[in-house]
Amino acid sequence: QVRLVESGGGLVPPGGSLRLSCVASGRIFSIGYMGWYRQAPGEERDLVARITEDDSTNYSGSVKGRFTISRDNAKNTVYLQMNSLNPEDTAVYYCHADILSRNGGTVHSYWGQGTQVTVSS
C-alpha cells in the first residue's frame, strides 16, 4: 500500500520560514508529478506548487518568488521551502503524488493527511 506522510508544519511569525517534507512509501514503481496543495478554513483546496520527474516546476501566483518546491527521487520525497510567510498562507498543506505501484495497473493519485501551517504573531 502506498502512503504519503507530511511533516514540518507549525506556527511561525509573519516573515518567517518553514520547510515541509513529504515522503512516499510502499510498493512504488515510479512517481510522476509531486505537489503541494493547501486549504484554508471555508475555502477550496488549491494548488501551491508542483514538480515533474525532471524537476520542471510551476507555482501559484500568490507564492511565486517566496516558495520553492524540490524533490529527491532517490528518497521519494518532495519538499516545500516557504519564505516570507504571511497570515494569508495559513492553511492545511497537503502533499500529492501520481504514483504507479509495483502491483502494476495504472497511475493513481495519492494524498497525504495534511499538515497545519499557521502564520501569526
Short mmCIF file of the N, C-alpha and C atoms (twelve columns), coordinates in Angstrom:
data_MODEL
# 
_entry.id   MODEL 
# 
loop_
_atom_site.group_PDB 
_atom_site.id 
_atom_site.type_symbol 
_atom_site.label_atom_id 
_atom_site.label_alt_id 
_atom_site.label_comp_id 
_atom_site.label_asym_id 
_atom_site.label_seq_id 
_atom_site.Cartn_x 
_atom_site.Cartn_y 
_atom_site.Cartn_z 
_atom_site.pdbx_PDB_model_num 
ATOM 1   N N  . GLN A 1   0.847   -1.191 0.000   1 
ATOM 2   C CA . GLN A 1   0.000   0.000  0.000   1 
ATOM 3   C C  . GLN A 1   0.883   1.241  0.000   1 
ATOM 4   N N  . VAL A 2   0.501   2.232  -0.782  1 
ATOM 5   C CA . VAL A 2   1.281   3.462  -0.889  1 
ATOM 6   C C  . VAL A 2   0.760   4.488  0.098   1 
ATOM 7   N N  . ARG A 3   1.685   5.171  0.751   1 
ATOM 8   C CA . ARG A 3   1.322   6.231  1.694   1 
ATOM 9   C C  . ARG A 3   2.164   7.457  1.442   1 
ATOM 10  N N  . LEU A 4   1.581   8.639  1.721   1 
ATOM 11  C CA . LEU A 4   2.315   9.900  1.726   1 
ATOM 12  C C  . LEU A 4   2.220   10.465 3.136   1 
ATOM 13  N N  . VAL A 5   3.350   10.842 3.699   1 
ATOM 14  C CA . VAL A 5   3.375   11.382 5.055   1 
ATOM 15  C C  . VAL A 5   4.109   12.713 5.040   1 
ATOM 16  N N  . GLU A 6   3.393   13.762 5.466   1 
ATOM 17  C CA . GLU A 6   3.969   15.099 5.523   1 
ATOM 18  C C  . GLU A 6   4.544   15.379 6.911   1 
ATOM 19  N N  . SER A 7   5.467   16.322 6.952   1 
ATOM 20  C CA . SER A 7   5.999   16.820 8.220   1 
ATOM 21  C C  . SER A 7   6.508   18.237 7.999   1 
ATOM 22  N N  . GLY A 8   6.713   18.951 9.110   1 
ATOM 23  C CA . GLY A 8   7.333   20.268 9.026   1 
ATOM 24  C C  . GLY A 8   6.414   21.441 9.252   1 
ATOM 25  N N  . GLY A 9   5.121   21.206 9.434   1 
ATOM 26  C CA . GLY A 9   4.217   22.316 9.691   1 
ATOM 27  C C  . GLY A 9   4.410   22.873 11.090  1 
ATOM 28  N N  . GLY A 10  3.707   23.975 11.369  1 
ATOM 29  C CA . GLY A 10  3.805   24.558 12.694  1 
ATOM 30  C C  . GLY A 10  3.363   26.007 12.697  1 
ATOM 31  N N  . LEU A 11  3.696   26.676 13.815  1 
ATOM 32  C CA . LEU A 11  3.361   28.089 13.998  1 
ATOM 33  C C  . LEU A 11  4.604   28.932 13.740  1 
ATOM 34  N N  . VAL A 12  4.460   29.966 12.923  1 
ATOM 35  C CA . VAL A 12  5.598   30.815 12.581  1 
ATOM 36  C C  . VAL A 12  5.114   32.257 12.507  1 
ATOM 37  N N  . PRO A 13  5.930   33.231 12.938  1 
ATOM 38  C CA . PRO A 13  5.507   34.629 12.843  1 
ATOM 39  C C  . PRO A 13  5.569   35.141 11.405  1 
ATOM 40  N N  . PRO A 14  4.839   36.208 11.105  1 
ATOM 41  C CA . PRO A 14  4.918   36.790 9.758   1 
ATOM 42  C C  . PRO A 14  6.361   37.122 9.380   1 
ATOM 43  N N  . GLY A 15  6.711   36.817 8.147   1 
ATOM 44  C CA . GLY A 15  8.079   36.999 7.676   1 
ATOM 45  C C  . GLY A 15  8.972   35.806 7.893   1 
ATOM 46  N N  . GLY A 16  8.480   34.816 8.617   1 
ATOM 47  C CA . GLY A 16  9.284   33.642 8.916   1 
ATOM 48  C C  . GLY A 16  9.294   32.620 7.798   1 
ATOM 49  N N  . SER A 17  9.970   31.505 8.079   1 
ATOM 50  C CA . SER A 17  10.129  30.433 7.088   1 
ATOM 51  C C  . SER A 17  9.789   29.080 7.694   1 
ATOM 52  N N  . LEU A 18  9.366   28.178 6.843   1 
ATOM 53  C CA . LEU A 18  9.150   26.784 7.209   1 
ATOM 54  C C  . LEU A 18  9.532   25.920 6.020   1 
ATOM 55  N N  . ARG A 19  9.911   24.678 6.312   1 
ATOM 56  C CA . ARG A 19  10.182  23.718 5.256   1 
ATOM 57  C C  . ARG A 19  9.324   22.484 5.479   1 
ATOM 58  N N  . LEU A 20  8.467   22.191 4.525   1 
ATOM 59  C CA . LEU A 20  7.641   20.999 4.588   1 
ATOM 60  C C  . LEU A 20  8.311   19.859 3.825   1 
ATOM 61  N N  . SER A 21  8.107   18.651 4.332   1 
ATOM 62  C CA . SER A 21  8.608   17.449 3.662   1 
ATOM 63  C C  . SER A 21  7.470   16.463 3.499   1 
ATOM 64  N N  . CYS A 22  7.556   15.648 2.461   1 
ATOM 65  C CA . CYS A 22  6.557   14.600 2.231   1 
ATOM 66  C C  . CYS A 22  7.271   13.395 1.656   1 
ATOM 67  N N  . VAL A 23  7.142   12.271 2.359   1 
ATOM 68  C CA . VAL A 23  7.783   11.032 1.929   1 
ATOM 69  C C  . VAL A 23  6.727   10.053 1.445   1 
ATOM 70  N N  . ALA A 24  6.966   9.503  0.269   1 
ATOM 71  C CA . ALA A 24  6.102   8.455  -0.263  1 
ATOM 72  C C  . ALA A 24  6.723   7.104  0.057   1 
ATOM 73  N N  . SER A 25  5.906   6.169  0.551   1 
ATOM 74  C CA . SER A 25  6.416   4.845  0.901   1 
ATOM 75  C C  . SER A 25  5.444   3.777  0.423   1 
ATOM 76  N N  . GLY A 26  5.953   2.549  0.397   1 
ATOM 77  C CA . GLY A 26  5.129   1.427  -0.046  1 
ATOM 78  C C  . GLY A 26  5.688   0.806  -1.315  1 
ATOM 79  N N  . ARG A 27  4.844   0.049  -1.994  1 
ATOM 80  C CA . ARG A 27  5.268   -0.668 -3.190  1 
ATOM 81  C C  . ARG A 27  5.196   0.264  -4.400  1 
ATOM 82  N N  . ILE A 28  6.214   1.114  -4.491  1 
ATOM 83  C CA . ILE A 28  6.255   2.154  -5.516  1 
ATOM 84  C C  . ILE A 28  7.141   1.736  -6.677  1 
ATOM 85  N N  . PHE A 29  6.596   1.836  -7.896  1 
ATOM 86  C CA . PHE A 29  7.405   1.587  -9.082  1 
ATOM 87  C C  . PHE A 29  7.957   2.895  -9.623  1 
ATOM 88  N N  . SER A 30  7.099   3.894  -9.733  1 
ATOM 89  C CA . SER A 30  7.555   5.196  -10.221 1 
ATOM 90  C C  . SER A 30  6.610   6.286  -9.729  1 
ATOM 91  N N  . ILE A 31  7.149   7.504  -9.645  1 
ATOM 92  C CA . ILE A 31  6.368   8.671  -9.220  1 
ATOM 93  C C  . ILE A 31  6.451   9.737  -10.295 1 
ATOM 94  N N  . GLY A 32  5.308   10.229 -10.719 1 
ATOM 95  C CA . GLY A 32  5.279   11.297 -11.705 1 
ATOM 96  C C  . GLY A 32  5.251   12.643 -11.004 1 
ATOM 97  N N  . TYR A 33  4.189   13.414 -11.252 1 
ATOM 98  C CA . TYR A 33  4.048   14.703 -10.585 1 
ATOM 99  C C  . TYR A 33  4.027   14.510 -9.075  1 
ATOM 100 N N  . MET A 34  4.677   15.436 -8.366  1 
ATOM 101 C CA . MET A 34  4.521   15.581 -6.924  1 
ATOM 102 C C  . MET A 34  4.184   17.044 -6.679  1 
ATOM 103 N N  . GLY A 35  3.380   17.286 -5.677  1 
ATOM 104 C CA . GLY A 35  3.000   18.675 -5.470  1 
ATOM 105 C C  . GLY A 35  2.459   18.946 -4.092  1 
ATOM 106 N N  . TRP A 36  2.219   20.218 -3.842  1 
ATOM 107 C CA . TRP A 36  1.647   20.685 -2.585  1 
ATOM 108 C C  . TRP A 36  0.395   21.501 -2.882  1 
ATOM 109 N N  . TYR A 37  -0.633  21.230 -2.097  1 
ATOM 110 C CA . TYR A 37  -1.877  21.980 -2.154  1 
ATOM 111 C C  . TYR A 37  -2.138  22.521 -0.756  1 
ATOM 112 N N  . ARG A 38  -3.029  23.493 -0.659  1 
ATOM 113 C CA . ARG A 38  -3.401  23.985 0.663   1 
ATOM 114 C C  . ARG A 38  -4.879  24.319 0.704   1 
ATOM 115 N N  . GLN A 39  -5.407  24.234 1.919   1 
ATOM 116 C CA . GLN A 39  -6.826  24.501 2.123   1 
ATOM 117 C C  . GLN A 39  -6.996  25.292 3.407   1 
ATOM 118 N N  . ALA A 40  -7.499  26.504 3.264   1 
ATOM 119 C CA . ALA A 40  -7.803  27.344 4.417   1 
ATOM 120 C C  . ALA A 40  -9.252  27.081 4.835   1 
ATOM 121 N N  . PRO A 41  -9.611  27.403 6.084   1 
ATOM 122 C CA . PRO A 41  -10.979 27.168 6.550   1 
ATOM 123 C C  . PRO A 41  -12.003 27.846 5.643   1 
ATOM 124 N N  . GLY A 42  -13.013 27.080 5.223   1 
ATOM 125 C CA . GLY A 42  -14.065 27.621 4.378   1 
ATOM 126 C C  . GLY A 42  -13.688 27.808 2.930   1 
ATOM 127 N N  . GLU A 43  -12.467 27.387 2.563   1 
ATOM 128 C CA . GLU A 43  -12.002 27.569 1.194   1 
ATOM 129 C C  . GLU A 43  -11.805 26.216 0.517   1 
ATOM 130 N N  . GLU A 44  -11.641 26.255 -0.810  1 
ATOM 131 C CA . GLU A 44  -11.343 25.033 -1.539  1 
ATOM 132 C C  . GLU A 44  -9.850  24.721 -1.442  1 
ATOM 133 N N  . ARG A 45  -9.523  23.486 -1.760  1 
ATOM 134 C CA . ARG A 45  -8.122  23.081 -1.786  1 
ATOM 135 C C  . ARG A 45  -7.508  23.569 -3.102  1 
ATOM 136 N N  . ASP A 46  -6.434  24.330 -2.997  1 
ATOM 137 C CA . ASP A 46  -5.817  24.949 -4.170  1 
ATOM 138 C C  . ASP A 46  -4.377  24.492 -4.341  1 
ATOM 139 N N  . LEU A 47  -3.944  24.459 -5.591  1 
ATOM 140 C CA . LEU A 47  -2.557  24.135 -5.886  1 
ATOM 141 C C  . LEU A 47  -1.631  25.233 -5.376  1 
ATOM 142 N N  . VAL A 48  -0.544  24.818 -4.721  1 
ATOM 143 C CA . VAL A 48  0.512   25.742 -4.312  1 
ATOM 144 C C  . VAL A 48  1.673   25.644 -5.294  1 
ATOM 145 N N  . ALA A 49  2.160   24.428 -5.492  1 
ATOM 146 C CA . ALA A 49  3.287   24.204 -6.390  1 
ATOM 147 C C  . ALA A 49  3.340   22.727 -6.747  1 
ATOM 148 N N  . ARG A 50  3.911   22.427 -7.919  1 
ATOM 149 C CA . ARG A 50  4.107   21.040 -8.273  1 
ATOM 150 C C  . ARG A 50  5.378   20.916 -9.104  1 
ATOM 151 N N  . ILE A 51  5.876   19.676 -9.158  1 
ATOM 152 C CA . ILE A 51  7.158   19.431 -9.803  1 
ATOM 153 C C  . ILE A 51  7.097   18.093 -10.531 1 
ATOM 154 N N  . THR A 52  7.685   18.051 -11.726 1 
ATOM 155 C CA . THR A 52  7.690   16.822 -12.513 1 
ATOM 156 C C  . THR A 52  8.911   15.976 -12.151 1 
ATOM 157 N N  . GLU A 53  8.974   14.793 -12.764 1 
ATOM 158 C CA . GLU A 53  10.104  13.890 -12.517 1 
ATOM 159 C C  . GLU A 53  11.432  14.518 -12.911 1 
ATOM 160 N N  . ASP A 54  11.409  15.386 -13.922 1 
ATOM 161 C CA . ASP A 54  12.655  16.005 -14.374 1 
ATOM 162 C C  . ASP A 54  12.793  17.429 -13.865 1 
ATOM 163 N N  . ASP A 55  12.117  17.724 -12.752 1 
ATOM 164 C CA . ASP A 55  12.287  18.968 -11.995 1 
ATOM 165 C C  . ASP A 55  11.712  20.213 -12.659 1 
ATOM 166 N N  . SER A 56  10.796  20.064 -13.599 1 
ATOM 167 C CA . SER A 56  10.055  21.219 -14.078 1 
ATOM 168 C C  . SER A 56  9.036   21.604 -13.015 1 
ATOM 169 N N  . THR A 57  8.911   22.898 -12.761 1 
ATOM 170 C CA . THR A 57  8.050   23.349 -11.673 1 
ATOM 171 C C  . THR A 57  7.030   24.374 -12.159 1 
ATOM 172 N N  . ASN A 58  5.925   24.467 -11.413 1 
ATOM 173 C CA . ASN A 58  5.035   25.601 -11.565 1 
ATOM 174 C C  . ASN A 58  4.428   25.948 -10.218 1 
ATOM 175 N N  . TYR A 59  4.114   27.217 -10.062 1 
ATOM 176 C CA . TYR A 59  3.663   27.769 -8.784  1 
ATOM 177 C C  . TYR A 59  2.394   28.594 -8.971  1 
ATOM 178 N N  . SER A 60  1.619   28.661 -7.898  1 
ATOM 179 C CA . SER A 60  0.509   29.596 -7.914  1 
ATOM 180 C C  . SER A 60  1.077   31.008 -7.835  1 
ATOM 181 N N  . GLY A 61  0.338   31.961 -8.349  1 
ATOM 182 C CA . GLY A 61  0.827   33.327 -8.372  1 
ATOM 183 C C  . GLY A 61  1.077   33.905 -6.999  1 
ATOM 184 N N  . SER A 62  0.304   33.454 -6.010  1 
ATOM 185 C CA . SER A 62  0.410   34.034 -4.663  1 
ATOM 186 C C  . SER A 62  1.679   33.614 -3.929  1 
ATOM 187 N N  . VAL A 63  2.346   32.557 -4.396  1 
ATOM 188 C CA . VAL A 63  3.543   32.083 -3.687  1 
ATOM 189 C C  . VAL A 63  4.807   32.199 -4.520  1 
ATOM 190 N N  . LYS A 64  4.666   32.521 -5.794  1 
ATOM 191 C CA . LYS A 64  5.824   32.581 -6.681  1 
ATOM 192 C C  . LYS A 64  6.831   33.593 -6.157  1 
ATOM 193 N N  . GLY A 65  8.083   33.193 -6.087  1 
ATOM 194 C CA . GLY A 65  9.133   34.054 -5.575  1 
ATOM 195 C C  . GLY A 65  9.361   33.917 -4.085  1 
ATOM 196 N N  . ARG A 66  8.418   33.284 -3.375  1 
ATOM 197 C CA . ARG A 66  8.568   33.089 -1.913  1 
ATOM 198 C C  . ARG A 66  8.744   31.620 -1.564  1 
ATOM 199 N N  . PHE A 67  8.081   30.735 -2.312  1 
ATOM 200 C CA . PHE A 67  8.127   29.298 -2.041  1 
ATOM 201 C C  . PHE A 67  8.955   28.602 -3.118  1 
ATOM 202 N N  . THR A 68  9.626   27.523 -2.710  1 
ATOM 203 C CA . THR A 68  10.396  26.715 -3.652  1 
ATOM 204 C C  . THR A 68  10.088  25.247 -3.437  1 
ATOM 205 N N  . ILE A 69  9.681   24.571 -4.498  1 
ATOM 206 C CA . ILE A 69  9.426   23.138 -4.430  1 
ATOM 207 C C  . ILE A 69  10.623  22.399 -5.007  1 
ATOM 208 N N  . SER A 70  10.960  21.269 -4.397  1 
ATOM 209 C CA . SER A 70  12.054  20.439 -4.892  1 
ATOM 210 C C  . SER A 70  11.740  18.990 -4.551  1 
ATOM 211 N N  . ARG A 71  12.493  18.075 -5.147  1 
ATOM 212 C CA . ARG A 71  12.256  16.660 -4.857  1 
ATOM 213 C C  . ARG A 71  13.566  15.895 -4.897  1 
ATOM 214 N N  . ASP A 72  13.570  14.785 -4.148  1 
ATOM 215 C CA . ASP A 72  14.697  13.858 -4.133  1 
ATOM 216 C C  . ASP A 72  14.133  12.521 -4.581  1 
ATOM 217 N N  . ASN A 73  14.361  12.179 -5.835  1 
ATOM 218 C CA . ASN A 73  13.757  10.963 -6.383  1 
ATOM 219 C C  . ASN A 73  14.293  9.700  -5.713  1 
ATOM 220 N N  . ALA A 74  15.522  9.742  -5.267  1 
ATOM 221 C CA . ALA A 74  16.100  8.567  -4.602  1 
ATOM 222 C C  . ALA A 74  15.417  8.297  -3.265  1 
ATOM 223 N N  . LYS A 75  14.864  9.345  -2.662  1 
ATOM 224 C CA . LYS A 75  14.207  9.207  -1.356  1 
ATOM 225 C C  . LYS A 75  12.691  9.287  -1.465  1 
ATOM 226 N N  . ASN A 76  12.164  9.375  -2.693  1 
ATOM 227 C CA . ASN A 76  10.709  9.506  -2.889  1 
ATOM 228 C C  . ASN A 76  10.132  10.637 -2.046  1 
ATOM 229 N N  . THR A 77  10.827  11.747 -2.027  1 
ATOM 230 C CA . THR A 77  10.475  12.851 -1.143  1 
ATOM 231 C C  . THR A 77  10.332  14.148 -1.931  1 
ATOM 232 N N  . VAL A 78  9.330   14.933 -1.538  1 
ATOM 233 C CA . VAL A 78  9.156   16.273 -2.089  1 
ATOM 234 C C  . VAL A 78  9.195   17.268 -0.936  1 
ATOM 235 N N  . TYR A 79  9.770   18.425 -1.207  1 
ATOM 236 C CA . TYR A 79  9.927   19.467 -0.200  1 
ATOM 237 C C  . TYR A 79  9.239   20.750 -0.650  1 
ATOM 238 N N  . LEU A 80  8.871   21.566 0.334   1 
ATOM 239 C CA . LEU A 80  8.377   22.901 0.037   1 
ATOM 240 C C  . LEU A 80  9.041   23.866 1.010   1 
ATOM 241 N N  . GLN A 81  9.956   24.670 0.498   1 
ATOM 242 C CA . GLN A 81  10.586  25.714 1.303   1 
ATOM 243 C C  . GLN A 81  9.732   26.962 1.189   1 
ATOM 244 N N  . MET A 82  9.259   27.443 2.332   1 
ATOM 245 C CA . MET A 82  8.353   28.592 2.363   1 
ATOM 246 C C  . MET A 82  9.034   29.736 3.094   1 
ATOM 247 N N  . ASN A 83  9.262   30.826 2.396   1 
ATOM 248 C CA . ASN A 83  9.882   32.019 2.975   1 
ATOM 249 C C  . ASN A 83  8.916   33.194 2.943   1 
ATOM 250 N N  . SER A 84  9.232   34.216 3.712   1 
ATOM 251 C CA . SER A 84  8.409   35.434 3.754   1 
ATOM 252 C C  . SER A 84  6.932   35.101 3.948   1 
ATOM 253 N N  . LEU A 85  6.679   34.239 4.912   1 
ATOM 254 C CA . LEU A 85  5.304   33.809 5.159   1 
ATOM 255 C C  . LEU A 85  4.461   34.959 5.686   1 
ATOM 256 N N  . ASN A 86  3.193   34.964 5.298   1 
ATOM 257 C CA . ASN A 86  2.251   35.966 5.799   1 
ATOM 258 C C  . ASN A 86  0.988   35.254 6.260   1 
ATOM 259 N N  . PRO A 87  0.136   35.952 7.013   1 
ATOM 260 C CA . PRO A 87  -1.057  35.277 7.565   1 
ATOM 261 C C  . PRO A 87  -1.949  34.630 6.505   1 
ATOM 262 N N  . GLU A 88  -1.930  35.147 5.286   1 
ATOM 263 C CA . GLU A 88  -2.748  34.558 4.219   1 
ATOM 264 C C  . GLU A 88  -2.249  33.181 3.794   1 
ATOM 265 N N  . ASP A 89  -1.062  32.800 4.221   1 
ATOM 266 C CA . ASP A 89  -0.533  31.465 3.931   1 
ATOM 267 C C  . ASP A 89  -1.023  30.419 4.932   1 
ATOM 268 N N  . THR A 90  -1.737  30.847 5.962   1 
ATOM 269 C CA . THR A 90  -2.253  29.921 6.960   1 
ATOM 270 C C  . THR A 90  -3.253  28.959 6.327   1 
ATOM 271 N N  . ALA A 91  -2.991  27.664 6.484   1 
ATOM 272 C CA . ALA A 91  -3.835  26.638 5.869   1 
ATOM 273 C C  . ALA A 91  -3.320  25.261 6.273   1 
ATOM 274 N N  . VAL A 92  -4.098  24.244 5.940   1 
ATOM 275 C CA . VAL A 92  -3.585  22.885 5.993   1 
ATOM 276 C C  . VAL A 92  -2.942  22.597 4.633   1 
ATOM 277 N N  . TYR A 93  -1.702  22.130 4.669   1 
ATOM 278 C CA . TYR A 93  -0.959  21.852 3.440   1 
ATOM 279 C C  . TYR A 93  -0.956  20.351 3.199   1 
ATOM 280 N N  . TYR A 94  -1.313  19.980 1.981   1 
ATOM 281 C CA . TYR A 94  -1.423  18.569 1.603   1 
ATOM 282 C C  . TYR A 94  -0.411  18.238 0.511   1 
ATOM 283 N N  . CYS A 95  0.218   17.111 0.681   1 
ATOM 284 C CA . CYS A 95  1.111   16.571 -0.335  1 
ATOM 285 C C  . CYS A 95  0.305   15.714 -1.302  1 
ATOM 286 N N  . HIS A 96  0.695   15.753 -2.558  1 
ATOM 287 C CA . HIS A 96  0.022   14.961 -3.591  1 
ATOM 288 C C  . HIS A 96  1.065   14.328 -4.498  1 
ATOM 289 N N  . ALA A 97  0.785   13.125 -4.975  1 
ATOM 290 C CA . ALA A 97  1.693   12.485 -5.930  1 
ATOM 291 C C  . ALA A 97  0.922   11.540 -6.843  1 
ATOM 292 N N  . ASP A 98  1.355   11.456 -8.072  1 
ATOM 293 C CA . ASP A 98  0.839   10.484 -9.037  1 
ATOM 294 C C  . ASP A 98  1.816   9.314  -9.062  1 
ATOM 295 N N  . ILE A 99  1.338   8.151  -8.633  1 
ATOM 296 C CA . ILE A 99  2.235   7.022  -8.391  1 
ATOM 297 C C  . ILE A 99  1.762   5.773  -9.121  1 
ATOM 298 N N  . LEU A 100 2.726   5.085  -9.733  1 
ATOM 299 C CA . LEU A 100 2.487   3.756  -10.293 1 
ATOM 300 C C  . LEU A 100 3.063   2.755  -9.301  1 
ATOM 301 N N  . SER A 101 2.227   1.907  -8.763  1 
ATOM 302 C CA . SER A 101 2.696   0.960  -7.755  1 
ATOM 303 C C  . SER A 101 3.316   -0.268 -8.416  1 
ATOM 304 N N  . ARG A 102 4.043   -1.010 -7.609  1 
ATOM 305 C CA . ARG A 102 4.674   -2.246 -8.098  1 
ATOM 306 C C  . ARG A 102 3.647   -3.325 -8.395  1 
ATOM 307 N N  . ASN A 103 2.414   -3.101 -7.974  1 
ATOM 308 C CA . ASN A 103 1.347   -4.047 -8.275  1 
ATOM 309 C C  . ASN A 103 0.877   -3.920 -9.713  1 
ATOM 310 N N  . GLY A 104 1.406   -2.913 -10.405 1 
ATOM 311 C CA . GLY A 104 1.047   -2.726 -11.800 1 
ATOM 312 C C  . GLY A 104 -0.230  -1.939 -11.966 1 
ATOM 313 N N  . GLY A 105 -0.873  -2.063 -13.099 1 
ATOM 314 C CA . GLY A 105 -2.098  -1.329 -13.346 1 
ATOM 315 C C  . GLY A 105 -1.823  0.066  -13.829 1 
ATOM 316 N N  . THR A 106 -2.603  1.013  -13.340 1 
ATOM 317 C CA . THR A 106 -2.490  2.388  -13.822 1 
ATOM 318 C C  . THR A 106 -1.948  3.293  -12.719 1 
ATOM 319 N N  . VAL A 107 -1.625  4.525  -13.115 1 
ATOM 320 C CA . VAL A 107 -1.169  5.530  -12.157 1 
ATOM 321 C C  . VAL A 107 -2.350  5.979  -11.302 1 
ATOM 322 N N  . HIS A 108 -2.110  6.073  -10.017 1 
ATOM 323 C CA . HIS A 108 -3.128  6.560  -9.094  1 
ATOM 324 C C  . HIS A 108 -2.650  7.829  -8.415  1 
ATOM 325 N N  . SER A 109 -3.633  8.622  -7.997  1 
ATOM 326 C CA . SER A 109 -3.366  9.873  -7.300  1 
ATOM 327 C C  . SER A 109 -3.449  9.619  -5.804  1 
ATOM 328 N N  . TYR A 110 -2.425  10.037 -5.075  1 
ATOM 329 C CA . TYR A 110 -2.383  9.845  -3.622  1 
ATOM 330 C C  . TYR A 110 -2.246  11.187 -2.920  1 
ATOM 331 N N  . TRP A 111 -2.828  11.242 -1.712  1 
ATOM 332 C CA . TRP A 111 -2.769  12.437 -0.879  1 
ATOM 333 C C  . TRP A 111 -2.232  12.081 0.497   1 
ATOM 334 N N  . GLY A 112 -1.509  13.024 1.079   1 
ATOM 335 C CA . GLY A 112 -1.117  12.896 2.474   1 
ATOM 336 C C  . GLY A 112 -2.250  13.342 3.382   1 
ATOM 337 N N  . GLN A 113 -2.002  13.230 4.680   1 
ATOM 338 C CA . GLN A 113 -3.044  13.534 5.661   1 
ATOM 339 C C  . GLN A 113 -3.131  15.032 5.960   1 
ATOM 340 N N  . GLY A 114 -2.142  15.788 5.538   1 
ATOM 341 C CA . GLY A 114 -2.142  17.232 5.759   1 
ATOM 342 C C  . GLY A 114 -1.323  17.643 6.962   1 
ATOM 343 N N  . THR A 115 -0.739  18.828 6.873   1 
ATOM 344 C CA . THR A 115 -0.001  19.393 7.995   1 
ATOM 345 C C  . THR A 115 -0.386  20.868 8.117   1 
ATOM 346 N N  . GLN A 116 -0.642  21.287 9.359   1 
ATOM 347 C CA . GLN A 116 -1.127  22.651 9.589   1 
ATOM 348 C C  . GLN A 116 0.032   23.642 9.575   1 
ATOM 349 N N  . VAL A 117 -0.146  24.709 8.827   1 
ATOM 350 C CA . VAL A 117 0.785   25.846 8.845   1 
ATOM 351 C C  . VAL A 117 0.003   27.067 9.307   1 
ATOM 352 N N  . THR A 118 0.463   27.686 10.393  1 
ATOM 353 C CA . THR A 118 -0.186  28.867 10.942  1 
ATOM 354 C C  . THR A 118 0.820   30.001 10.997  1 
ATOM 355 N N  . VAL A 119 0.482   31.113 10.368  1 
ATOM 356 C CA . VAL A 119 1.353   32.288 10.365  1 
ATOM 357 C C  . VAL A 119 0.673   33.366 11.204  1 
ATOM 358 N N  . SER A 120 1.250   33.640 12.347  1 
ATOM 359 C CA . SER A 120 0.632   34.573 13.274  1 
ATOM 360 C C  . SER A 120 1.676   35.108 14.236  1 
ATOM 361 N N  . SER A 121 1.470   36.345 14.673  1 
ATOM 362 C CA . SER A 121 2.357   36.911 15.690  1 
ATOM 363 C C  . SER A 121 1.780   36.655 17.072  1 
# 
